[in-house]
Amino acid sequence: MQFIICKKNANVSDKVIEKAKKKIGKFDKFFRPETEAHLTFSIEKERCIFEVTIYAKGTIIRAEESTDDMYASIDLAVEKLERQIRKHKTRLGKKIRQEAMVPENYDIAEAIEEDDDFKVVKTKRFPLKPMSLEEAILQMKLLGHSFFVFTNAETEKVNVVYSRKDGKYGLLEPEE
């Protein structure tokens, strides 16, 4: 696994970075060697925020935690990743993403923010890869988002899948 380190308003010691790499490195057995793990350390209003995003051939797994201590934030984010992998291990191990994962090792288990002036304060860019509706729902859950934009592999159109308040899912498709 390759690590990409980012610090935002944080003076993080090498010791903290090495601990994070070691903790996230234990997930290495689940992914192919070319997998990237983006580790982001930031401090906002005396809160230590640790965010990890693992990019593996179109599959993205993400966890973010915020506490008063960076070590605690790292530990909580790792626990969150473990829960996500355990919860979705069957689907992740299927053919859907075998090119990204190492299925035999599964023994364990963008939002754009707007204010009242419609000012865009953050922009995220990501590749739109063709995938099935099931894959899109899985990806949305792994990211912890309430919606996910994807290219539908059947229709080759951009779609949006979203979580409804009743716990089910909705799909937005463009009209022709």
mmCIF file of C-alpha atoms in Angstrom:
data_model
loop_
_atom_site.group_PDB
_atom_site.id
_atom_site.type_symbol
_atom_site.label_atom_id
_atom_site.label_comp_id
_atom_site.label_asym_id
_atom_site.label_seq_id
_atom_site.Cartn_x
_atom_site.Cartn_y
_atom_site.Cartn_z
ATOM 1 C CA MET A 1 0.000 0.000 0.000
ATOM 2 C CA GLN A 2 1.288 3.436 -0.885
ATOM 3 C CA PHE A 3 0.756 6.268 1.616
ATOM 4 C CA ILE A 4 0.104 9.894 0.744
ATOM 5 C CA ILE A 5 0.336 12.212 3.741
ATOM 6 C CA CYS A 6 -1.448 15.559 3.960
ATOM 7 C CA LYS A 7 -1.336 18.026 6.862
ATOM 8 C CA LYS A 8 -3.921 20.791 7.182
ATOM 9 C CA ASN A 9 -3.294 23.360 9.899
ATOM 10 C CA ALA A 10 -1.479 20.657 11.823
ATOM 11 C CA ASN A 11 2.078 20.294 12.989
ATOM 12 C CA VAL A 12 2.118 16.499 13.280
ATOM 13 C CA SER A 13 5.224 14.662 14.478
ATOM 14 C CA ASP A 14 6.843 11.848 12.527
ATOM 15 C CA LYS A 15 5.951 9.530 15.410
ATOM 16 C CA VAL A 16 2.216 10.194 14.895
ATOM 17 C CA ILE A 17 2.538 9.695 11.136
ATOM 18 C CA GLU A 18 4.404 6.400 11.619
ATOM 19 C CA LYS A 19 1.725 5.172 14.035
ATOM 20 C CA ALA A 20 -0.986 6.000 11.497
ATOM 21 C CA LYS A 21 0.933 4.244 8.711
ATOM 22 C CA LYS A 22 1.405 1.163 10.888
ATOM 23 C CA LYS A 23 -2.276 1.027 11.873
ATOM 24 C CA ILE A 24 -3.564 1.561 8.325
ATOM 25 C CA GLY A 25 -0.871 -0.766 6.981
ATOM 26 C CA LYS A 26 -2.604 -3.731 8.585
ATOM 27 C CA PHE A 27 -5.287 -3.387 5.881
ATOM 28 C CA ASP A 28 -2.584 -3.951 3.270
ATOM 29 C CA LYS A 29 -3.436 -7.654 3.070
ATOM 30 C CA PHE A 30 -6.900 -6.858 1.713
ATOM 31 C CA PHE A 31 -5.745 -4.741 -1.217
ATOM 32 C CA ARG A 32 -3.482 -4.961 -4.238
ATOM 33 C CA PRO A 33 0.007 -3.389 -3.880
ATOM 34 C CA GLU A 34 -0.854 -0.357 -6.051
ATOM 35 C CA THR A 35 -3.584 0.730 -3.607
ATOM 36 C CA GLU A 36 -3.200 4.284 -2.285
ATOM 37 C CA ALA A 37 -4.040 5.367 1.246
ATOM 38 C CA HIS A 38 -4.444 9.116 1.731
ATOM 39 C CA LEU A 39 -3.871 10.089 5.359
ATOM 40 C CA THR A 40 -4.974 13.592 6.297
ATOM 41 C CA PHE A 41 -4.132 15.176 9.629
ATOM 42 C CA SER A 42 -5.797 18.451 10.591
ATOM 43 C CA ILE A 43 -6.556 20.544 13.631
ATOM 44 C CA GLU A 44 -9.640 22.738 13.807
ATOM 45 C CA LYS A 45 -10.753 24.544 16.937
ATOM 46 C CA GLU A 46 -8.588 22.352 19.167
ATOM 47 C CA ARG A 47 -10.049 19.177 17.613
ATOM 48 C CA CYS A 48 -7.604 16.681 16.129
ATOM 49 C CA ILE A 49 -9.051 15.268 12.933
ATOM 50 C CA PHE A 50 -7.703 12.193 11.197
ATOM 51 C CA GLU A 51 -9.091 11.177 7.825
ATOM 52 C CA VAL A 52 -8.102 8.113 5.820
ATOM 53 C CA THR A 53 -9.256 7.412 2.274
ATOM 54 C CA ILE A 54 -8.205 4.184 0.574
ATOM 55 C CA TYR A 55 -8.355 4.176 -3.226
ATOM 56 C CA ALA A 56 -8.283 0.679 -4.733
ATOM 57 C CA LYS A 57 -9.079 0.435 -8.466
ATOM 58 C CA GLY A 58 -12.369 2.322 -8.315
ATOM 59 C CA THR A 59 -13.341 1.299 -4.791
ATOM 60 C CA ILE A 60 -13.019 3.998 -2.169
ATOM 61 C CA ILE A 61 -13.174 3.330 1.559
ATOM 62 C CA ARG A 62 -13.124 6.320 3.872
ATOM 63 C CA ALA A 63 -13.181 7.053 7.596
ATOM 64 C CA GLU A 64 -12.839 10.297 9.512
ATOM 65 C CA GLU A 65 -12.683 10.859 13.255
ATOM 66 C CA SER A 66 -12.285 13.900 15.448
ATOM 67 C CA THR A 67 -11.220 13.953 19.116
ATOM 68 C CA ASP A 68 -9.061 15.992 21.454
ATOM 69 C CA ASP A 69 -6.100 13.673 20.786
ATOM 70 C CA MET A 70 -4.649 12.694 17.404
ATOM 71 C CA TYR A 71 -3.770 9.187 18.605
ATOM 72 C CA ALA A 72 -7.377 8.613 19.672
ATOM 73 C CA SER A 73 -8.624 9.942 16.327
ATOM 74 C CA ILE A 74 -6.364 7.479 14.498
ATOM 75 C CA ASP A 75 -7.568 4.560 16.634
ATOM 76 C CA LEU A 76 -11.244 5.435 16.109
ATOM 77 C CA ALA A 77 -10.800 5.824 12.346
ATOM 78 C CA VAL A 78 -9.080 2.423 12.163
ATOM 79 C CA GLU A 79 -11.970 0.862 14.098
ATOM 80 C CA LYS A 80 -14.415 2.463 11.669
ATOM 81 C CA LEU A 81 -12.504 1.032 8.673
ATOM 82 C CA GLU A 82 -12.489 -2.420 10.297
ATOM 83 C CA ARG A 83 -16.266 -2.252 10.799
ATOM 84 C CA GLN A 84 -16.809 -1.194 7.185
ATOM 85 C CA ILE A 85 -14.659 -4.016 5.818
ATOM 86 C CA ARG A 86 -16.330 -6.591 8.088
ATOM 87 C CA LYS A 87 -19.801 -5.328 7.236
ATOM 88 C CA HIS A 88 -19.179 -5.360 3.487
ATOM 89 C CA LYS A 89 -16.644 -8.198 3.238
ATOM 90 C CA THR A 90 -18.934 -10.477 1.232
ATOM 91 C CA ARG A 91 -19.699 -7.871 -1.380
ATOM 92 C CA LEU A 92 -16.142 -6.565 -1.479
ATOM 93 C CA GLY A 93 -14.834 -10.074 -2.010
ATOM 94 C CA LYS A 94 -17.191 -10.789 -4.924
ATOM 95 C CA LYS A 95 -16.210 -10.407 -8.548
ATOM 96 C CA ILE A 96 -17.423 -6.797 -8.443
ATOM 97 C CA ARG A 97 -14.059 -5.555 -7.255
ATOM 98 C CA GLN A 98 -11.693 -8.499 -7.442
ATOM 99 C CA GLU A 99 -9.308 -6.394 -9.481
ATOM 100 C CA ALA A 100 -8.987 -4.068 -6.465
ATOM 101 C CA MET A 101 -9.154 -6.493 -3.584
ATOM 102 C CA VAL A 102 -7.452 -9.704 -2.583
ATOM 103 C CA PRO A 103 -10.551 -11.835 -1.848
ATOM 104 C CA GLU A 104 -8.671 -14.744 -0.275
ATOM 105 C CA ASN A 105 -7.543 -12.414 2.530
ATOM 106 C CA TYR A 106 -11.079 -11.611 3.662
ATOM 107 C CA ASP A 107 -10.916 -13.937 6.620
ATOM 108 C CA ILE A 108 -12.175 -11.229 8.981
ATOM 109 C CA ALA A 109 -14.686 -10.083 8.467
ATOM 110 C CA GLU A 110 -18.767 15.135 -2.000
ATOM 111 C CA ALA A 111 -20.664 16.952 -0.976
ATOM 112 C CA ILE A 112 -20.573 20.618 -2.011
ATOM 113 C CA GLU A 113 -21.274 22.847 0.956
ATOM 114 C CA GLU A 114 -23.320 25.976 0.314
ATOM 115 C CA ASP A 115 -24.223 28.918 2.487
ATOM 116 C CA ASP A 116 -27.177 31.276 2.117
ATOM 117 C CA ASP A 117 -25.355 33.182 -0.637
ATOM 118 C CA PHE A 118 -24.908 29.985 -2.684
ATOM 119 C CA LYS A 119 -21.163 30.360 -2.368
ATOM 120 C CA VAL A 120 -19.317 27.159 -3.247
ATOM 121 C CA VAL A 121 -16.703 26.595 -0.547
ATOM 122 C CA LYS A 122 -15.432 23.194 -1.623
ATOM 123 C CA THR A 123 -15.167 21.361 -4.905
ATOM 124 C CA LYS A 124 -14.362 17.680 -5.275
ATOM 125 C CA ARG A 125 -13.440 15.999 -8.512
ATOM 126 C CA PHE A 126 -13.550 12.280 -9.076
ATOM 127 C CA PRO A 127 -13.607 9.926 -12.046
ATOM 128 C CA LEU A 128 -16.992 8.609 -13.146
ATOM 129 C CA LYS A 129 -16.474 4.916 -13.722
ATOM 130 C CA PRO A 130 -19.181 2.639 -15.097
ATOM 131 C CA MET A 131 -20.678 0.463 -12.367
ATOM 132 C CA SER A 132 -23.875 -1.344 -11.461
ATOM 133 C CA LEU A 133 -26.458 0.098 -9.087
ATOM 134 C CA GLU A 134 -25.389 -2.425 -6.430
ATOM 135 C CA GLU A 135 -21.761 -1.289 -6.694
ATOM 136 C CA ALA A 136 -22.816 2.360 -6.440
ATOM 137 C CA ILE A 137 -24.835 1.691 -3.263
ATOM 138 C CA LEU A 138 -21.887 -0.206 -1.773
ATOM 139 C CA GLN A 139 -19.526 2.645 -2.669
ATOM 140 C CA MET A 140 -21.895 5.210 -1.110
ATOM 141 C CA LYS A 141 -22.010 3.173 2.119
ATOM 142 C CA LEU A 142 -18.219 2.779 2.202
ATOM 143 C CA LEU A 143 -17.798 6.540 1.868
ATOM 144 C CA GLY A 144 -20.416 7.212 4.530
ATOM 145 C CA HIS A 145 -22.254 9.620 2.239
ATOM 146 C CA SER A 146 -25.992 10.003 1.722
ATOM 147 C CA PHE A 147 -25.654 10.033 -2.078
ATOM 148 C CA PHE A 148 -23.278 8.886 -4.800
ATOM 149 C CA VAL A 149 -22.815 10.005 -8.411
ATOM 150 C CA PHE A 150 -21.843 7.282 -10.896
ATOM 151 C CA THR A 151 -22.054 6.197 -14.516
ATOM 152 C CA ASN A 152 -24.628 3.431 -14.832
ATOM 153 C CA ALA A 153 -22.974 0.493 -16.630
ATOM 154 C CA GLU A 154 -26.298 -0.583 -18.194
ATOM 155 C CA THR A 155 -27.430 2.790 -19.551
ATOM 156 C CA GLU A 156 -24.036 4.559 -19.776
ATOM 157 C CA LYS A 157 -25.730 7.642 -18.271
ATOM 158 C CA VAL A 158 -24.758 9.599 -15.175
ATOM 159 C CA ASN A 159 -27.001 8.575 -12.251
ATOM 160 C CA VAL A 160 -27.287 9.493 -8.593
ATOM 161 C CA VAL A 161 -28.188 6.967 -5.921
ATOM 162 C CA TYR A 162 -29.243 8.313 -2.508
ATOM 163 C CA SER A 163 -30.369 7.124 0.926
ATOM 164 C CA ARG A 164 -33.983 7.837 1.765
ATOM 165 C CA LYS A 165 -35.244 8.642 5.259
ATOM 166 C CA ASP A 166 -37.144 5.328 5.319
ATOM 167 C CA GLY A 167 -33.829 3.433 5.007
ATOM 168 C CA LYS A 168 -34.325 2.482 1.356
ATOM 169 C CA TYR A 169 -32.566 3.905 -1.697
ATOM 170 C CA GLY A 170 -33.561 6.244 -4.480
ATOM 171 C CA LEU A 171 -32.126 6.539 -7.982
ATOM 172 C CA LEU A 172 -32.030 9.684 -10.087
ATOM 173 C CA GLU A 173 -31.792 9.096 -13.826
ATOM 174 C CA PRO A 174 -31.700 11.716 -16.589
ATOM 175 C CA GLU A 175 -34.614 11.903 -19.033
ATOM 176 C CA GLU A 176 -33.852 11.483 -22.685
#
